[in-house]
Tab-separated table of C-alpha atoms and ligand atoms in Angstrom:
chain	number	residue	atom	x	y	z
A	27	UNK	CA	153.318	129.120	146.749
A	28	UNK	CA	151.785	129.421	143.260
A	29	UNK	CA	154.399	131.672	141.680
A	30	UNK	CA	155.724	128.946	139.374
A	31	UNK	CA	154.707	125.461	138.295
A	32	UNK	CA	157.479	124.015	140.496
A	33	UNK	CA	156.744	126.002	143.645
A	34	UNK	CA	153.112	124.939	143.315
A	35	UNK	CA	154.077	121.264	142.995
A	36	UNK	CA	156.295	121.647	146.053
A	37	UNK	CA	153.370	123.144	147.942
A	38	UNK	CA	151.088	120.297	146.870
A	39	UNK	CA	153.737	117.816	148.002
A	40	UNK	CA	154.207	119.556	151.356
A	41	UNK	CA	150.450	119.319	151.959
A	42	UNK	CA	150.358	115.621	150.953
A	43	UNK	CA	148.378	116.250	147.788
A	44	UNK	CA	150.972	115.101	145.263
A	45	UNK	CA	151.112	111.416	144.326
A	46	UNK	CA	154.543	110.504	142.972
A	47	UNK	CA	154.406	107.490	140.646
A	48	UNK	CA	157.811	105.881	140.110
A	49	UNK	CA	156.437	102.824	138.336
A	50	UNK	CA	157.017	102.949	134.574
A	51	UNK	CA	153.842	104.042	132.776
A	52	UNK	CA	152.728	104.231	129.152
A	53	UNK	CA	151.748	107.423	127.340
A	54	UNK	CA	148.774	105.704	125.799
A	55	UNK	CA	145.838	105.732	128.262
A	56	UNK	CA	147.847	104.815	131.372
A	57	UNK	CA	148.870	108.367	132.342
A	58	UNK	CA	145.272	109.553	131.850
A	59	UNK	CA	143.790	106.578	133.729
A	60	UNK	CA	145.916	107.089	136.820
A	61	UNK	CA	145.381	110.862	136.825
A	62	UNK	CA	141.639	110.305	136.507
A	63	UNK	CA	141.609	107.885	139.466
A	64	UNK	CA	143.175	110.629	141.607
A	65	UNK	CA	141.004	113.419	140.190
A	66	UNK	CA	139.711	115.752	142.895
A	67	UNK	CA	142.150	114.289	145.409
A	68	UNK	CA	145.778	114.529	144.392
A	69	UNK	CA	147.966	115.964	141.686
A	70	UNK	CA	150.062	113.238	140.110
A	71	UNK	CA	153.743	113.238	139.132
A	72	UNK	CA	154.978	110.446	136.871
A	73	UNK	CA	158.750	110.110	137.066
A	74	UNK	CA	159.095	107.330	134.477
A	75	UNK	CA	156.969	107.659	131.374
A	76	UNK	CA	158.187	105.097	128.829
A	77	UNK	CA	161.790	105.987	127.928
A	78	UNK	CA	161.395	109.738	128.302
A	79	UNK	CA	163.671	111.626	130.648
A	80	UNK	CA	160.969	114.266	131.147
A	81	UNK	CA	158.406	113.590	133.915
A	82	UNK	CA	154.685	114.215	133.400
A	83	UNK	CA	152.359	115.981	135.822
A	84	UNK	CA	148.563	116.151	135.748
A	85	UNK	CA	145.837	117.625	137.942
A	86	UNK	CA	147.766	120.523	139.487
A	87	UNK	CA	144.452	121.938	140.798
A	88	UNK	CA	141.393	119.688	140.783
A	89	UNK	CA	139.209	121.313	143.457
A	90	UNK	CA	137.884	124.827	144.077
A	91	UNK	CA	139.748	124.784	147.362
A	92	UNK	CA	143.057	124.202	145.568
A	93	UNK	CA	142.404	127.054	143.126
A	94	UNK	CA	141.481	129.254	146.118
A	95	UNK	CA	144.772	128.335	147.800
A	96	UNK	CA	146.656	129.171	144.600
A	97	UNK	CA	145.032	132.620	144.653
A	98	UNK	CA	145.718	132.896	148.394
A	99	UNK	CA	142.078	133.257	149.297
A	100	UNK	CA	139.237	131.012	150.430
A	101	UNK	CA	136.485	129.538	148.286
A	102	UNK	CA	134.146	132.471	148.888
A	103	UNK	CA	136.928	134.871	147.874
A	104	UNK	CA	137.701	133.129	144.582
A	105	UNK	CA	135.185	134.887	142.342
A	106	UNK	CA	135.529	138.391	143.901
A	107	UNK	CA	139.313	138.115	143.538
A	108	UNK	CA	139.057	137.047	139.913
A	109	UNK	CA	136.577	139.852	139.115
A	110	UNK	CA	138.910	142.373	140.751
A	111	UNK	CA	141.859	141.192	138.632
A	112	UNK	CA	139.881	141.208	135.373
A	113	UNK	CA	138.800	144.798	136.102
A	114	UNK	CA	142.321	145.914	137.071
A	115	UNK	CA	144.930	144.223	134.842
A	116	UNK	CA	148.559	144.825	135.804
A	117	UNK	CA	151.372	145.098	133.204
A	118	UNK	CA	153.926	142.290	133.228
A	119	UNK	CA	157.701	142.635	133.135
A	120	UNK	CA	160.039	141.654	130.312
A	121	UNK	CA	163.226	140.111	131.678
A	122	UNK	CA	166.584	139.358	130.054
A	123	UNK	CA	166.976	135.958	128.488
A	124	UNK	CA	169.772	135.150	130.936
A	125	UNK	CA	167.302	135.597	133.800
A	126	UNK	CA	164.644	133.356	132.256
A	127	UNK	CA	164.807	129.665	133.263
A	128	UNK	CA	162.806	128.693	130.157
A	129	UNK	CA	165.858	129.702	128.065
A	130	UNK	CA	168.195	127.190	129.729
A	131	UNK	CA	167.854	124.983	126.623
A	132	UNK	CA	167.146	126.212	123.109
A	133	UNK	CA	166.338	123.850	120.220
A	134	UNK	CA	166.030	125.441	116.791
A	135	UNK	CA	166.905	122.533	114.490
A	136	UNK	CA	165.726	118.976	113.826
A	137	UNK	CA	162.575	119.406	115.881
A	138	UNK	CA	160.775	116.178	116.648
A	139	UNK	CA	158.025	116.769	119.173
A	140	UNK	CA	157.388	113.133	120.091
A	141	UNK	CA	161.087	112.434	120.452
A	142	UNK	CA	161.520	115.237	122.971
A	143	UNK	CA	158.205	115.458	124.816
A	144	UNK	CA	156.102	112.803	126.577
A	145	UNK	CA	152.777	113.811	125.033
A	146	UNK	CA	150.006	111.388	126.085
A	147	UNK	CA	147.048	109.830	124.330
A	148	UNK	CA	144.101	110.341	126.675
A	149	UNK	CA	140.905	108.695	125.407
A	150	UNK	CA	139.950	105.616	123.422
A	151	UNK	CA	138.991	107.265	120.128
A	152	UNK	CA	141.437	110.195	120.224
A	153	UNK	CA	143.210	110.593	116.904
A	154	UNK	CA	146.628	110.618	118.549
A	155	UNK	CA	148.923	112.375	120.998
A	156	UNK	CA	147.580	115.696	122.282
A	157	UNK	CA	149.061	118.654	124.127
A	158	UNK	CA	146.237	119.808	126.421
A	159	UNK	CA	147.861	122.199	128.892
A	160	UNK	CA	149.606	124.653	126.571
A	161	UNK	CA	148.885	128.359	126.832
A	162	UNK	CA	148.637	129.580	123.256
A	163	UNK	CA	149.954	133.140	123.135
A	164	UNK	CA	149.509	135.347	120.067
A	165	UNK	CA	149.916	139.071	119.461
A	166	UNK	CA	147.647	141.651	117.869
A	167	UNK	CA	149.952	143.415	115.368
A	168	UNK	CA	147.927	146.640	115.612
A	169	UNK	CA	147.941	147.132	119.378
A	170	UNK	CA	150.842	144.776	120.249
A	171	UNK	CA	148.615	143.364	123.007
A	172	UNK	CA	148.871	139.624	123.432
A	173	UNK	CA	146.009	137.137	123.731
A	174	UNK	CA	146.266	133.950	125.757
A	175	UNK	CA	144.074	130.849	125.631
A	176	UNK	CA	144.315	127.059	125.812
A	177	UNK	CA	143.677	124.935	122.719
A	178	UNK	CA	143.832	121.222	122.107
A	179	UNK	CA	146.872	120.476	119.967
A	180	UNK	CA	147.177	117.246	118.034
A	181	UNK	CA	150.668	116.055	117.130
A	182	UNK	CA	150.251	115.735	113.356
A	183	UNK	CA	153.922	115.252	112.420
A	184	UNK	CA	157.399	115.826	113.842
A	185	UNK	CA	156.934	119.587	113.878
A	186	UNK	CA	153.279	120.291	113.100
A	187	UNK	CA	150.273	120.491	115.377
A	188	UNK	CA	146.598	120.433	114.440
A	189	UNK	CA	144.662	123.002	116.453
A	190	UNK	CA	141.011	123.675	117.291
A	191	UNK	CA	140.372	127.428	117.365
A	192	UNK	CA	136.751	128.217	118.216
A	193	UNK	CA	135.522	131.629	117.036
A	194	UNK	CA	136.809	133.848	119.813
A	195	UNK	CA	139.784	136.192	120.149
A	196	UNK	CA	142.573	133.947	118.831
A	197	UNK	CA	140.352	133.048	115.896
A	198	UNK	CA	139.800	136.730	115.101
A	199	UNK	CA	143.549	137.450	115.083
A	200	UNK	CA	144.248	134.371	112.996
A	201	UNK	CA	141.626	135.225	110.368
A	202	UNK	CA	142.919	138.777	110.181
A	203	UNK	CA	146.426	137.446	109.465
A	204	UNK	CA	145.135	134.847	107.028
A	205	UNK	CA	143.187	137.442	105.034
A	206	UNK	CA	146.460	139.355	104.646
A	207	UNK	CA	148.085	136.095	103.473
A	208	UNK	CA	150.301	135.947	106.555
A	209	UNK	CA	150.854	133.343	109.280
A	210	UNK	CA	149.966	134.218	112.867
A	211	UNK	CA	153.001	133.838	115.105
A	212	UNK	CA	152.365	131.985	118.324
A	213	UNK	CA	153.997	130.431	121.362
A	214	UNK	CA	152.731	127.523	123.437
A	215	UNK	CA	153.761	127.620	127.105
A	216	UNK	CA	153.547	124.312	128.957
A	217	UNK	CA	154.058	123.969	132.709
A	218	UNK	CA	152.915	127.324	134.024
A	219	UNK	CA	151.697	128.197	137.502
A	220	UNK	CA	147.993	127.675	138.327
A	221	UNK	CA	147.291	131.426	138.522
A	222	UNK	CA	148.454	132.049	134.954
A	223	UNK	CA	146.603	128.941	133.811
A	224	UNK	CA	143.359	130.232	135.356
A	225	UNK	CA	143.911	133.757	134.012
A	226	UNK	CA	144.167	132.334	130.475
A	227	UNK	CA	140.500	131.378	130.728
A	228	UNK	CA	139.202	134.856	131.600
A	229	UNK	CA	136.201	135.997	129.573
A	230	UNK	CA	137.299	139.491	128.667
A	231	UNK	CA	136.567	142.050	125.985
A	232	UNK	CA	138.869	141.697	122.974
A	233	UNK	CA	142.183	143.458	123.548
A	234	UNK	CA	142.736	142.534	127.195
A	235	UNK	CA	145.939	140.555	127.688
A	236	UNK	CA	145.361	137.597	130.017
A	237	UNK	CA	148.970	137.708	131.224
A	238	UNK	CA	148.109	141.120	132.699
A	239	UNK	CA	145.220	139.473	134.534
A	240	UNK	CA	147.685	136.849	135.775
A	241	UNK	CA	149.908	139.673	137.047
A	242	UNK	CA	146.953	141.304	138.832
A	243	UNK	CA	146.022	137.987	140.457
A	244	UNK	CA	149.607	137.511	141.635
A	245	UNK	CA	149.750	141.049	142.989
A	246	UNK	CA	153.025	141.639	141.122
A	247	UNK	CA	154.138	141.664	137.492
A	248	UNK	CA	154.538	138.253	135.889
A	249	UNK	CA	158.035	137.868	134.448
A	250	UNK	CA	158.013	137.227	130.708
A	251	UNK	CA	160.737	136.769	128.118
A	252	UNK	CA	160.829	137.255	124.343
A	253	UNK	CA	160.795	134.117	122.167
A	254	UNK	CA	163.699	133.119	119.890
A	255	UNK	CA	161.939	132.774	116.550
A	256	UNK	CA	158.705	134.771	117.010
A	257	UNK	CA	157.747	138.172	118.414
A	258	UNK	CA	155.901	136.775	121.428
A	259	UNK	CA	156.508	137.129	125.181
A	260	UNK	CA	156.080	134.016	127.305
A	261	UNK	CA	156.188	133.335	131.059
A	262	UNK	CA	159.902	133.226	131.919
A	263	UNK	CA	159.380	130.395	134.413
A	264	UNK	CA	157.383	128.123	132.095
A	265	UNK	CA	158.753	124.610	131.937
A	266	UNK	CA	158.611	124.324	128.134
A	267	UNK	CA	157.793	126.747	125.309
A	268	UNK	CA	157.029	125.739	121.740
A	269	UNK	CA	157.386	128.550	119.216
A	270	UNK	CA	155.675	128.563	115.862
A	271	UNK	CA	153.142	130.021	113.495
A	272	UNK	CA	149.588	129.181	112.554
A	273	UNK	CA	149.790	128.791	108.786
A	274	UNK	CA	147.504	130.737	106.450
A	275	UNK	CA	145.271	128.769	104.058
A	276	UNK	CA	146.412	125.402	105.394
A	277	UNK	CA	143.949	122.941	106.900
A	278	UNK	CA	144.710	119.344	107.838
A	279	UNK	CA	142.670	116.596	109.514
A	280	UNK	CA	142.330	116.921	113.305
A	281	UNK	CA	140.308	114.850	115.799
A	282	UNK	CA	138.331	113.075	117.007
A	283	UNK	CA	139.228	114.130	120.530
A	284	UNK	CA	137.554	113.425	123.879
A	285	UNK	CA	136.269	116.821	125.044
A	286	UNK	CA	134.928	118.483	128.217
A	287	UNK	CA	131.296	117.298	127.811
A	288	UNK	CA	132.624	113.702	127.950
A	289	UNK	CA	131.919	113.139	124.237
A	290	UNK	CA	134.235	113.298	121.264
A	291	UNK	CA	134.792	116.466	119.259
A	292	UNK	CA	134.678	115.443	115.609
A	293	UNK	CA	137.389	114.988	113.003
A	294	UNK	CA	137.618	117.680	110.330
A	295	UNK	CA	140.170	119.831	108.534
A	296	UNK	CA	141.543	122.400	110.954
A	297	UNK	CA	144.279	124.997	111.272
A	298	UNK	CA	147.912	123.937	111.583
A	299	UNK	CA	150.762	125.206	113.775
A	300	UNK	CA	154.243	124.899	112.277
A	301	UNK	CA	156.755	124.651	115.126
A	302	UNK	CA	159.892	126.786	114.663
A	303	UNK	CA	161.649	126.323	118.001
A	304	UNK	CA	161.519	124.822	121.467
A	305	UNK	CA	162.990	126.220	124.653
A	306	UNK	CA	162.855	124.554	128.047
A	307	UNK	CA	164.187	124.654	131.565
A	308	UNK	CA	166.805	122.188	132.730
A	309	UNK	CA	165.020	118.983	133.738
A	310	UNK	CA	161.672	120.227	132.445
A	311	UNK	CA	158.342	118.810	133.600
A	312	UNK	CA	155.528	118.219	131.102
A	313	UNK	CA	151.999	119.153	132.179
A	314	UNK	CA	148.996	117.370	130.732
A	315	UNK	CA	145.331	118.092	131.505
A	316	UNK	CA	143.071	115.059	131.232
A	317	UNK	CA	140.088	116.289	129.193
A	318	UNK	CA	136.788	116.434	131.102
A	319	UNK	CA	138.644	115.994	134.406
A	320	UNK	CA	138.074	118.460	137.234
A	321	UNK	CA	141.185	120.432	136.299
A	322	UNK	CA	139.746	121.051	132.830
A	323	UNK	CA	136.203	121.739	134.056
A	324	UNK	CA	137.151	124.119	136.870
A	325	UNK	CA	139.655	126.033	134.734
A	326	UNK	CA	136.725	126.918	132.499
A	327	UNK	CA	134.158	127.193	135.283
A	328	UNK	CA	135.748	129.646	137.709
A	329	UNK	CA	136.447	132.441	135.185
A	330	UNK	CA	132.979	131.868	133.692
A	331	UNK	CA	131.408	132.305	137.114
A	332	UNK	CA	133.245	135.620	137.517
A	333	UNK	CA	131.909	136.853	134.193
A	334	UNK	CA	128.397	135.490	134.840
A	335	UNK	CA	128.238	137.145	138.252
A	336	UNK	CA	129.034	140.518	136.680
A	337	UNK	CA	126.371	140.071	133.976
A	338	UNK	CA	123.641	139.068	136.416
A	339	UNK	CA	124.588	141.848	138.822
A	340	UNK	CA	123.950	144.458	136.142
A	341	UNK	CA	120.357	143.279	135.901
A	342	UNK	CA	119.717	141.990	139.406
A	343	UNK	CA	121.961	143.904	141.845
A	344	UNK	CA	120.947	141.640	144.722
A	345	UNK	CA	122.573	138.540	143.162
A	346	UNK	CA	124.368	136.659	145.918
A	347	UNK	CA	126.384	134.019	144.120
A	348	UNK	CA	126.611	131.945	140.956
A	349	UNK	CA	127.762	128.380	140.375
A	350	UNK	CA	128.669	126.596	137.141
A	351	UNK	CA	128.239	123.037	138.375
A	352	UNK	CA	130.547	120.108	137.574
A	353	UNK	CA	127.655	117.921	136.399
A	354	UNK	CA	126.790	120.643	133.909
A	355	UNK	CA	130.424	120.448	132.679
A	356	UNK	CA	131.065	123.872	134.301
A	357	UNK	CA	129.698	125.365	131.079
A	358	UNK	CA	126.051	124.370	130.479
A	359	UNK	CA	124.400	124.684	133.910
A	360	UNK	CA	124.268	127.916	135.891
A	361	UNK	CA	122.798	128.080	139.388
A	362	UNK	CA	122.178	131.564	140.708
A	363	UNK	CA	121.092	132.725	144.149
A	364	UNK	CA	119.474	136.122	144.630
A	365	UNK	CA	117.876	138.085	147.410
A	366	UNK	CA	114.634	138.709	145.591
A	367	UNK	CA	113.299	142.199	146.201
A	368	UNK	CA	110.863	142.482	143.318
A	369	UNK	CA	108.683	139.822	141.762
A	370	UNK	CA	110.038	138.843	138.334
A	371	UNK	CA	113.706	139.397	139.192
A	372	UNK	CA	114.505	135.693	139.048
A	373	UNK	CA	113.366	135.587	135.423
A	374	UNK	CA	115.525	138.620	134.634
A	375	UNK	CA	118.480	136.801	136.201
A	376	UNK	CA	117.758	133.874	133.869
A	377	UNK	CA	117.753	136.174	130.823
A	378	UNK	CA	120.992	137.852	131.943
A	379	UNK	CA	122.653	134.432	132.286
A	380	UNK	CA	121.666	133.407	128.752
A	381	UNK	CA	122.987	136.729	127.448
A	382	UNK	CA	126.308	136.163	129.251
A	383	UNK	CA	127.391	133.047	127.363
A	384	UNK	CA	125.993	130.970	124.526
A	385	UNK	CA	127.268	127.885	126.334
A	386	UNK	CA	124.734	128.324	129.141
A	387	UNK	CA	121.804	126.020	128.487
A	388	UNK	CA	119.937	125.545	131.786
A	389	UNK	CA	119.643	128.155	134.523
A	390	UNK	CA	118.261	127.596	138.012
A	391	UNK	CA	117.552	130.630	140.201
A	392	UNK	CA	117.023	130.149	143.927
A	393	UNK	CA	116.640	132.332	147.012
A	394	UNK	CA	119.721	133.455	148.895
A	395	UNK	CA	119.458	130.937	151.735
A	396	UNK	CA	119.938	127.973	149.375
A	397	UNK	CA	123.561	126.781	149.287
A	398	UNK	CA	124.070	126.660	145.518
A	399	UNK	CA	127.288	124.660	145.863
A	400	UNK	CA	125.310	121.846	147.486
A	401	UNK	CA	123.455	120.154	144.639
A	402	UNK	CA	121.129	118.320	147.042
A	403	UNK	CA	119.915	121.714	148.288
A	404	UNK	CA	119.469	122.917	144.703
A	405	UNK	CA	117.456	119.836	143.797
A	406	UNK	CA	115.340	120.361	146.923
A	407	UNK	CA	114.558	123.905	145.790
A	408	UNK	CA	113.544	122.612	142.346
A	409	UNK	CA	111.437	119.900	143.960
A	410	UNK	CA	109.565	122.161	146.376
A	411	UNK	CA	109.568	125.718	145.000
A	412	UNK	CA	109.034	125.260	141.282
A	413	UNK	CA	105.951	124.699	139.121
A	414	UNK	CA	106.722	124.184	135.446
A	415	UNK	CA	103.599	125.911	134.097
A	416	UNK	CA	104.353	129.046	136.112
A	417	UNK	CA	108.111	129.149	136.687
A	418	UNK	CA	109.683	127.755	133.534
A	419	UNK	CA	111.185	129.790	130.685
A	420	UNK	CA	111.855	127.952	127.407
A	421	UNK	CA	113.665	129.564	124.470
A	422	UNK	CA	113.674	127.595	121.232
A	423	UNK	CA	116.349	127.526	118.544
A	424	UNK	CA	119.054	129.551	120.259
A	425	UNK	CA	122.786	129.193	119.745
A	426	UNK	CA	124.345	126.743	122.169
A	427	UNK	CA	127.484	124.647	122.343
A	428	UNK	CA	128.469	122.681	119.254
A	429	UNK	CA	130.000	120.110	121.599
A	430	UNK	CA	126.574	119.384	123.150
A	431	UNK	CA	125.500	116.349	121.083
A	432	UNK	CA	121.809	116.943	121.801
A	433	UNK	CA	121.871	120.234	119.834
A	434	UNK	CA	121.517	120.521	116.085
A	435	UNK	CA	125.122	121.535	115.348
A	436	UNK	CA	124.986	123.951	118.268
A	437	UNK	CA	121.437	125.212	117.785
A	438	UNK	CA	119.334	124.167	120.740
A	439	UNK	CA	116.859	125.028	123.430
A	440	UNK	CA	117.441	127.031	126.604
A	441	UNK	CA	115.564	126.439	129.831
A	442	UNK	CA	115.340	128.622	132.929
A	443	UNK	CA	113.826	127.518	136.246
A	444	UNK	CA	112.633	130.161	138.688
A	445	UNK	CA	112.753	128.360	142.039
A	446	UNK	CA	112.332	131.443	144.210
A	447	UNK	CA	109.524	131.706	146.704
A	448	UNK	CA	106.768	134.242	145.840
A	449	UNK	CA	107.351	137.426	147.857
A	450	UNK	CA	103.753	137.492	149.053
A	451	UNK	CA	103.597	133.869	150.180
A	452	UNK	CA	102.191	133.166	153.599
A	453	UNK	CA	105.201	132.980	156.063
A	454	UNK	CA	104.651	129.397	157.321
A	455	UNK	CA	104.247	127.916	153.850
A	456	UNK	CA	107.942	127.955	152.883
A	457	UNK	CA	109.438	127.987	156.367
A	458	UNK	CA	112.204	125.404	156.419
A	459	UNK	CA	111.842	123.007	159.349
A	460	UNK	CA	114.495	123.448	161.990
A	461	UNK	CA	115.432	121.868	165.301
A	462	UNK	CA	116.367	124.568	167.841
A	463	UNK	CA	119.937	124.069	169.099
A	464	UNK	CA	120.912	121.767	166.199
A	465	UNK	CA	123.565	124.030	164.703
A	466	UNK	CA	125.522	124.443	167.937
A	467	UNK	CA	125.250	120.836	169.080
A	468	UNK	CA	128.464	118.781	169.107
A	469	UNK	CA	127.350	115.186	168.664
A	470	UNK	CA	130.752	113.805	169.745
A	471	UNK	CA	129.907	114.905	173.276
A	472	UNK	CA	127.047	112.378	173.272
A	473	UNK	CA	128.827	109.369	171.727
A	474	UNK	CA	130.774	107.015	174.008
B	3	LIG	N1	139.123	126.614	123.163
B	3	LIG	C1	139.234	126.346	121.844
B	3	LIG	O1	138.855	127.180	121.017
B	3	LIG	N2	139.772	125.183	121.396
B	3	LIG	C2	140.247	124.242	122.251
B	3	LIG	O2	140.721	123.183	121.820
B	3	LIG	C3	140.171	124.499	123.649
B	3	LIG	N3	140.673	123.615	124.537
B	3	LIG	C4	140.680	123.922	125.858
B	3	LIG	C5	141.282	123.055	126.765
B	3	LIG	C6	141.337	123.346	128.117
B	3	LIG	C7	142.016	122.396	129.059
B	3	LIG	C8	140.742	124.540	128.585
B	3	LIG	C9	140.763	124.881	130.055
B	3	LIG	C10	140.123	125.406	127.697
B	3	LIG	C11	140.093	125.122	126.333
B	3	LIG	N4	139.521	125.995	125.411
B	3	LIG	C12	139.596	125.729	124.074
B	3	LIG	C13	138.847	127.228	125.870
B	3	LIG	C14	139.664	128.490	125.653
B	3	LIG	O3	141.005	128.333	126.066
B	3	LIG	C15	139.032	129.658	126.437
B	3	LIG	O4	137.697	129.808	126.074
B	3	LIG	C16	139.744	130.969	126.264
B	3	LIG	O5	139.271	131.883	127.238
B	3	LIG	C17	139.545	131.566	124.884
B	3	LIG	O6	140.297	132.749	124.853
B	3	LIG	P1	140.135	133.870	123.738
B	3	LIG	O7	138.682	134.271	123.685
B	3	LIG	O8	141.000	134.966	124.274
B	3	LIG	O9	140.632	133.326	122.429
């Protein structure tokens, strides 16, 4: 069902979770508005976007349940399955160009991005049209391993994109190329299946190719094909691929842009991608992710949970589950449940969470019987099991997210809340009230 972008859309349609909009819509704000109204409910397929012949899709997965279905598991299986794939990457398979749908159309001359592609403007103060669902694929020239990630891409001219590259793996490869005075070749794959999209967000050690994680998640090698103008392999079933290079020693204005914390990322001089070619399927479909929508948040959140779980488990083996909550932008708030066996373990879990990612700002640790995906339960634990003078950890002046406006350019404070019950507490004190028979009672049998 989730093997390609199209099979996934068909599956969403067959399960009545695809809204098809035939009414003509505008690229500026209208696509984003409608997609946002349906966020968490339905994926949306716009057949008529201005005068473009290419339809636009947004929100291919906007709930945990939908991501679980894409991975052919249930919600409780999502994180174990992702961890398994990250630990056991599977090589992908290079196919002939004739067997790759993305090669059905090849454009190498007179490239004009806005003429060809319906690229929306999402938020009020955005600097322009942005590609938000492109997998940026680059290659390490030393190992020939590829690296895959998603970056916001501003249409700066007919064939140039402004790009935000935060200091992670792509940044490292770019700076290495730039120091040698060379461009970094890249490809941008738009309209890929939800598994590959999720795999692109894996937090891995440098050198792991996310397309191999995608293959592991699929249980079979992902089919890839070599680009026309760059030495990069891209998913053969992608709807659209832009080929290009990130230019050395070139910076041009990019931003502002509405980002995942629901604030704007600022305008500044940033790296530039020069587009050298476009290939696409017949009748391609353009995918856009509305920033700060559930699709964006969960794409970051689920792989982060997998990585966080592993980090906490090293320190506290009895960790039960972890949750990067939507209200915390799936990046800043971590809720962790543990089966506490030794006093102090909850605080160690807090420290392990901070060590896992600089984005994590607030950590709440609760006992295993609290449902950490139910925020009312979590709040109840904070309300009734936590005393700030005894159970609070505060760390001043640590590195946090630069996109959190309450930090000082990313430097901020971390807070951990230990909401676990003391091991030696008297049994009745924290006994949750219960009505015998409640769980098995079917209330419909009593209502006329
Ligand atoms: N990371 C960036 O550095 N810049 C971006 O503009 C950016 N935009 C993103 C947009 C979406 C919709 C998503 C889901 C993620 C975005 N990210 C962005 C996060 C990276 O894609 C992600 O952290 C990735 O794992 C980084 O991979 P790397 O460490 O292999 O380079």
